[in-house]
Amino acid sequence: GENVEQHPSTLSVQEGDSAVIKCTYSDSASNYFPWYKQELGKRPQLIIDIRSNVGEKKDQRIAVTLNKTAKHFSLHITETQPEDSAVYFCAASGGGGNKLTFGTGTQLKVEL
Amino acid sequence: DAGITQSPRHKVTETGTPVTLRCHQTENHRYMYWYRQDPGHGLRLIHYSYGVKDTDKGEVSDGYSVSRSKTEDFLLTLESATSSQTSVYFCAISGNPGQASEAFFGQGTRLTVV
């Protein structure tokens, strides 16, 4: 089955700096790569996603890049703000049942 | 938020007792999932369903069973609860057959096995 690795597990940045979180996946059949944000005590919520026919996608301060050859994808957050502090999860899907396999999460802390 | 509700939201139970968690959706989505969330492990798939009475195992299915007798309900049963099943459980739904798509999560159920 699919295996998703995510790094780093914790990330601390100064407000206004950029943050980058990286994930690798194992199944070359995976074709959908979402990113979720989870605030403390809340449910995970989608912030951006990308499909395998696209190399990059951007939504305001958030961007995701995908390298199918190397089987890795990354989340980029620019001009970080305190409200960006949360746990971020990457995931990959493409197998039967639309199953999402998640990475282990990155705790992002944006310091003032 | 997508119409997905988990019950109960919190539960404390004793080792060896059976426990059933319920996920109810009003979105008519085809796919439903049960994940558990533990520190350092992210979200791990327990079981999923791709239609009424159609279910399959995820990566951590031992000790759990599921049933889906209606489109809107997906039940997760811990047959004999153990302390290792203390966790936060999330139900999720997604809708588009033939193409992987966004999963919407319920509010979560915090289960403590003592």
mmCIF file of C-alpha atoms in Angstrom:
data_model
loop_
_atom_site.group_PDB
_atom_site.id
_atom_site.type_symbol
_atom_site.label_atom_id
_atom_site.label_comp_id
_atom_site.label_asym_id
_atom_site.label_seq_id
_atom_site.Cartn_x
_atom_site.Cartn_y
_atom_site.Cartn_z
ATOM 1 C CA GLY A 1 0.000 0.000 0.000
ATOM 2 C CA GLU A 2 0.841 3.660 -0.088
ATOM 3 C CA ASN A 3 3.356 5.095 2.373
ATOM 4 C CA VAL A 4 3.684 8.839 2.942
ATOM 5 C CA GLU A 5 6.592 10.380 4.818
ATOM 6 C CA GLN A 6 6.476 13.970 6.030
ATOM 7 C CA HIS A 7 9.231 16.299 7.252
ATOM 8 C CA PRO A 8 9.899 18.114 9.455
ATOM 9 C CA SER A 9 7.785 17.035 12.405
ATOM 10 C CA THR A 10 8.083 20.492 13.966
ATOM 11 C CA LEU A 11 8.830 23.834 12.359
ATOM 12 C CA SER A 12 9.242 27.188 14.025
ATOM 13 C CA VAL A 13 9.432 30.391 11.956
ATOM 14 C CA GLN A 14 9.280 34.097 12.599
ATOM 15 C CA GLU A 15 6.186 35.958 11.522
ATOM 16 C CA GLY A 16 6.573 37.061 7.922
ATOM 17 C CA ASP A 17 9.011 34.312 7.015
ATOM 18 C CA SER A 18 8.239 31.410 4.683
ATOM 19 C CA ALA A 19 7.586 27.838 5.763
ATOM 20 C CA VAL A 20 8.137 24.716 3.695
ATOM 21 C CA ILE A 21 6.881 21.223 4.513
ATOM 22 C CA LYS A 22 7.928 18.248 2.408
ATOM 23 C CA CYS A 23 6.348 14.868 1.748
ATOM 24 C CA THR A 24 7.301 11.797 -0.227
ATOM 25 C CA TYR A 25 5.019 8.989 -1.371
ATOM 26 C CA SER A 26 5.688 5.461 -2.527
ATOM 27 C CA ASP A 27 2.870 4.453 -4.874
ATOM 28 C CA SER A 28 3.398 5.743 -8.408
ATOM 29 C CA ALA A 29 -0.342 5.229 -9.039
ATOM 30 C CA SER A 30 -1.250 7.988 -6.557
ATOM 31 C CA ASN A 31 -2.692 10.979 -8.376
ATOM 32 C CA TYR A 32 -4.258 13.244 -5.760
ATOM 33 C CA PHE A 33 -2.308 15.100 -3.079
ATOM 34 C CA PRO A 34 -4.218 17.216 -0.552
ATOM 35 C CA TRP A 35 -2.909 19.218 2.376
ATOM 36 C CA TYR A 36 -4.907 19.579 5.570
ATOM 37 C CA LYS A 37 -4.599 22.033 8.435
ATOM 38 C CA GLN A 38 -5.658 21.030 11.916
ATOM 39 C CA GLU A 39 -5.963 23.560 14.706
ATOM 40 C CA LEU A 40 -5.830 22.392 18.298
ATOM 41 C CA GLY A 41 -8.947 20.420 19.204
ATOM 42 C CA LYS A 42 -10.470 20.814 15.754
ATOM 43 C CA ARG A 43 -11.022 18.594 12.761
ATOM 44 C CA PRO A 44 -8.568 18.530 9.812
ATOM 45 C CA GLN A 45 -9.625 20.849 7.006
ATOM 46 C CA LEU A 46 -8.421 21.001 3.429
ATOM 47 C CA ILE A 47 -6.311 24.029 2.561
ATOM 48 C CA ILE A 48 -5.046 23.122 -0.905
ATOM 49 C CA ASP A 49 -4.750 20.098 -3.169
ATOM 50 C CA ILE A 50 -3.036 19.138 -6.397
ATOM 51 C CA ARG A 51 -3.523 16.425 -8.979
ATOM 52 C CA SER A 52 -0.794 14.562 -10.776
ATOM 53 C CA ASN A 53 -1.373 16.337 -14.082
ATOM 54 C CA VAL A 54 -0.322 19.648 -12.514
ATOM 55 C CA GLY A 55 3.132 20.616 -11.264
ATOM 56 C CA GLU A 56 2.231 23.605 -9.106
ATOM 57 C CA LYS A 57 -0.834 25.254 -7.643
ATOM 58 C CA LYS A 58 -1.134 28.486 -5.731
ATOM 59 C CA ASP A 59 -3.831 30.044 -3.569
ATOM 60 C CA GLN A 60 -2.871 33.401 -2.104
ATOM 61 C CA ARG A 61 -0.073 32.738 0.418
ATOM 62 C CA ILE A 62 -0.167 28.973 -0.004
ATOM 63 C CA ALA A 63 1.367 26.942 -2.823
ATOM 64 C CA VAL A 64 1.935 23.271 -3.459
ATOM 65 C CA THR A 65 4.469 21.745 -5.835
ATOM 66 C CA LEU A 66 4.557 18.180 -7.124
ATOM 67 C CA ASN A 67 7.452 16.235 -8.617
ATOM 68 C CA LYS A 68 6.009 12.975 -9.939
ATOM 69 C CA THR A 69 9.355 11.608 -11.039
ATOM 70 C CA ALA A 70 10.846 11.943 -7.588
ATOM 71 C CA LYS A 71 7.504 11.177 -5.886
ATOM 72 C CA HIS A 72 7.562 14.183 -3.626
ATOM 73 C CA PHE A 73 5.376 17.203 -3.028
ATOM 74 C CA SER A 74 5.755 20.255 -0.854
ATOM 75 C CA LEU A 75 3.651 22.912 0.843
ATOM 76 C CA HIS A 76 4.922 26.480 0.800
ATOM 77 C CA ILE A 77 3.444 29.168 3.033
ATOM 78 C CA THR A 78 4.700 32.710 2.472
ATOM 79 C CA GLU A 79 4.396 35.723 4.768
ATOM 80 C CA THR A 80 3.452 33.529 7.694
ATOM 81 C CA GLN A 81 1.076 34.861 10.322
ATOM 82 C CA PRO A 82 0.336 33.688 13.880
ATOM 83 C CA GLU A 83 -2.956 32.179 12.699
ATOM 84 C CA ASP A 84 -0.955 29.823 10.467
ATOM 85 C CA SER A 85 0.186 28.023 13.642
ATOM 86 C CA ALA A 86 -1.331 24.536 13.471
ATOM 87 C CA VAL A 87 -0.556 20.950 12.509
ATOM 88 C CA TYR A 88 -0.327 20.358 8.769
ATOM 89 C CA PHE A 89 -0.841 16.965 7.151
ATOM 90 C CA CYS A 90 -0.021 15.878 3.644
ATOM 91 C CA ALA A 91 -1.818 12.945 2.051
ATOM 92 C CA ALA A 92 -1.818 10.877 -1.106
ATOM 93 C CA SER A 93 -4.584 8.998 -2.839
ATOM 94 C CA GLY A 94 -5.237 7.109 -6.030
ATOM 95 C CA GLY A 95 -5.879 3.605 -4.985
ATOM 96 C CA GLY A 96 -9.223 1.881 -4.768
ATOM 97 C CA GLY A 97 -11.882 3.480 -2.600
ATOM 98 C CA ASN A 98 -10.329 6.927 -2.835
ATOM 99 C CA LYS A 99 -8.369 6.130 0.299
ATOM 100 C CA LEU A 100 -6.217 8.921 1.656
ATOM 101 C CA THR A 101 -2.913 7.920 3.246
ATOM 102 C CA PHE A 102 -1.623 10.647 5.547
ATOM 103 C CA GLY A 103 1.799 11.749 6.613
ATOM 104 C CA THR A 104 2.565 12.008 10.314
ATOM 105 C CA GLY A 105 2.044 15.761 10.472
ATOM 106 C CA THR A 106 4.102 18.932 10.974
ATOM 107 C CA GLN A 107 3.544 21.205 13.953
ATOM 108 C CA LEU A 108 4.081 24.726 12.612
ATOM 109 C CA LYS A 109 4.638 27.519 15.104
ATOM 110 C CA VAL A 110 4.760 31.096 13.898
ATOM 111 C CA GLU A 111 6.460 33.302 16.457
ATOM 112 C CA LEU A 112 5.931 37.030 16.822
ATOM 113 C CA ASP B 1 -18.990 22.494 6.912
ATOM 114 C CA ALA B 2 -20.077 19.276 5.249
ATOM 115 C CA GLY B 3 -23.009 17.557 6.946
ATOM 116 C CA ILE B 4 -21.137 14.941 8.933
ATOM 117 C CA THR B 5 -21.779 14.198 12.591
ATOM 118 C CA GLN B 6 -20.029 11.822 14.953
ATOM 119 C CA SER B 7 -21.470 10.451 18.167
ATOM 120 C CA PRO B 8 -20.598 10.326 20.935
ATOM 121 C CA ARG B 9 -18.046 13.141 21.076
ATOM 122 C CA HIS B 10 -16.426 11.791 24.206
ATOM 123 C CA LYS B 11 -16.512 8.378 25.820
ATOM 124 C CA VAL B 12 -14.766 6.622 28.670
ATOM 125 C CA THR B 13 -15.094 2.861 28.752
ATOM 126 C CA GLU B 14 -13.579 -0.079 30.547
ATOM 127 C CA THR B 15 -11.163 -2.604 29.097
ATOM 128 C CA GLY B 16 -12.950 -5.559 27.554
ATOM 129 C CA THR B 17 -16.238 -3.831 26.839
ATOM 130 C CA PRO B 18 -17.628 -3.371 23.318
ATOM 131 C CA VAL B 19 -17.936 0.183 22.026
ATOM 132 C CA THR B 20 -19.712 1.530 18.956
ATOM 133 C CA LEU B 21 -19.044 4.913 17.390
ATOM 134 C CA ARG B 22 -21.456 6.378 14.887
ATOM 135 C CA CYS B 23 -20.860 8.554 11.851
ATOM 136 C CA HIS B 24 -23.845 10.145 10.139
ATOM 137 C CA GLN B 25 -23.743 12.161 6.910
ATOM 138 C CA THR B 26 -26.356 14.183 5.080
ATOM 139 C CA GLU B 27 -24.284 14.710 1.899
ATOM 140 C CA ASN B 28 -25.124 11.417 0.155
ATOM 141 C CA HIS B 29 -21.411 10.826 -0.362
ATOM 142 C CA ARG B 30 -20.419 7.377 -1.512
ATOM 143 C CA TYR B 31 -17.219 6.921 0.468
ATOM 144 C CA MET B 32 -16.916 6.890 4.239
ATOM 145 C CA TYR B 33 -13.828 6.330 6.355
ATOM 146 C CA TRP B 34 -12.762 5.810 9.935
ATOM 147 C CA TYR B 35 -9.355 7.129 10.997
ATOM 148 C CA ARG B 36 -7.639 7.198 14.348
ATOM 149 C CA GLN B 37 -5.289 9.987 15.352
ATOM 150 C CA ASP B 38 -2.423 9.443 17.770
ATOM 151 C CA PRO B 39 0.577 11.657 18.549
ATOM 152 C CA GLY B 40 3.454 10.883 16.206
ATOM 153 C CA HIS B 41 1.331 8.744 13.904
ATOM 154 C CA GLY B 42 -0.864 11.221 12.112
ATOM 155 C CA LEU B 43 -4.159 9.900 10.808
ATOM 156 C CA ARG B 44 -4.279 6.168 10.190
ATOM 157 C CA LEU B 45 -7.054 4.467 8.264
ATOM 158 C CA ILE B 46 -8.971 1.803 10.184
ATOM 159 C CA HIS B 47 -11.731 0.813 7.742
ATOM 160 C CA TYR B 48 -13.506 2.407 4.848
ATOM 161 C CA SER B 49 -16.694 1.926 2.849
ATOM 162 C CA TYR B 50 -17.308 2.445 -0.850
ATOM 163 C CA GLY B 51 -21.035 1.804 -0.710
ATOM 164 C CA VAL B 52 -23.833 0.263 1.313
ATOM 165 C CA LYS B 53 -22.582 -3.042 2.708
ATOM 166 C CA ASP B 54 -19.261 -2.592 0.884
ATOM 167 C CA THR B 55 -16.374 -2.181 3.285
ATOM 168 C CA ASP B 56 -12.671 -2.906 3.382
ATOM 169 C CA LYS B 57 -9.805 -2.846 5.843
ATOM 170 C CA GLY B 58 -7.320 -0.081 6.316
ATOM 171 C CA GLU B 59 -3.830 -0.225 7.790
ATOM 172 C CA VAL B 60 -4.852 -0.594 11.467
ATOM 173 C CA SER B 61 -8.019 -2.698 11.340
ATOM 174 C CA ASP B 62 -7.218 -5.331 13.999
ATOM 175 C CA GLY B 63 -9.723 -5.179 16.851
ATOM 176 C CA TYR B 64 -12.219 -3.093 14.880
ATOM 177 C CA SER B 65 -15.238 -3.915 12.746
ATOM 178 C CA VAL B 66 -17.556 -1.697 10.723
ATOM 179 C CA SER B 67 -20.995 -1.779 9.205
ATOM 180 C CA ARG B 68 -22.811 0.336 6.668
ATOM 181 C CA SER B 69 -26.444 -0.607 6.231
ATOM 182 C CA LYS B 70 -27.483 2.825 4.907
ATOM 183 C CA THR B 71 -25.706 5.422 2.790
ATOM 184 C CA GLU B 72 -25.794 7.932 5.618
ATOM 185 C CA ASP B 73 -24.479 5.823 8.503
ATOM 186 C CA PHE B 74 -21.117 4.179 9.097
ATOM 187 C CA LEU B 75 -20.579 2.428 12.430
ATOM 188 C CA LEU B 76 -17.242 1.553 13.994
ATOM 189 C CA THR B 77 -17.220 -1.158 16.675
ATOM 190 C CA LEU B 78 -14.424 -1.988 19.046
ATOM 191 C CA GLU B 79 -15.266 -5.577 19.831
ATOM 192 C CA SER B 80 -13.382 -5.696 23.149
ATOM 193 C CA ALA B 81 -11.799 -2.362 23.970
ATOM 194 C CA THR B 82 -8.135 -2.248 24.999
ATOM 195 C CA SER B 83 -6.021 0.601 26.361
ATOM 196 C CA SER B 84 -4.143 0.755 23.048
ATOM 197 C CA GLN B 85 -7.403 1.867 21.431
ATOM 198 C CA THR B 86 -7.471 5.046 23.470
ATOM 199 C CA SER B 87 -7.374 7.631 20.713
ATOM 200 C CA VAL B 88 -9.231 10.315 18.833
ATOM 201 C CA TYR B 89 -11.383 8.821 16.101
ATOM 202 C CA PHE B 90 -12.350 10.753 12.996
ATOM 203 C CA CYS B 91 -14.942 9.840 10.441
ATOM 204 C CA ALA B 92 -14.544 11.253 6.937
ATOM 205 C CA ILE B 93 -16.579 11.295 3.752
ATOM 206 C CA SER B 94 -15.794 11.875 0.110
ATOM 207 C CA GLY B 95 -18.024 11.824 -2.890
ATOM 208 C CA ASN B 96 -16.658 11.472 -6.365
ATOM 209 C CA PRO B 97 -16.481 7.961 -7.779
ATOM 210 C CA GLY B 98 -13.693 7.371 -10.257
ATOM 211 C CA GLN B 99 -11.586 10.297 -9.072
ATOM 212 C CA ALA B 100 -9.947 10.843 -5.719
ATOM 213 C CA SER B 101 -11.281 13.956 -4.060
ATOM 214 C CA GLU B 102 -11.425 16.014 -0.905
ATOM 215 C CA ALA B 103 -12.360 14.216 2.276
ATOM 216 C CA PHE B 104 -14.492 16.069 4.820
ATOM 217 C CA PHE B 105 -13.975 15.192 8.455
ATOM 218 C CA GLY B 106 -16.350 14.937 11.370
ATOM 219 C CA GLN B 107 -15.646 16.654 14.688
ATOM 220 C CA GLY B 108 -13.921 13.613 16.143
ATOM 221 C CA THR B 109 -14.634 11.281 19.079
ATOM 222 C CA ARG B 110 -12.253 11.160 21.992
ATOM 223 C CA LEU B 111 -12.261 7.613 23.368
ATOM 224 C CA THR B 112 -10.533 6.659 26.593
ATOM 225 C CA VAL B 113 -10.224 3.007 27.582
ATOM 226 C CA VAL B 114 -9.432 2.535 31.280
#
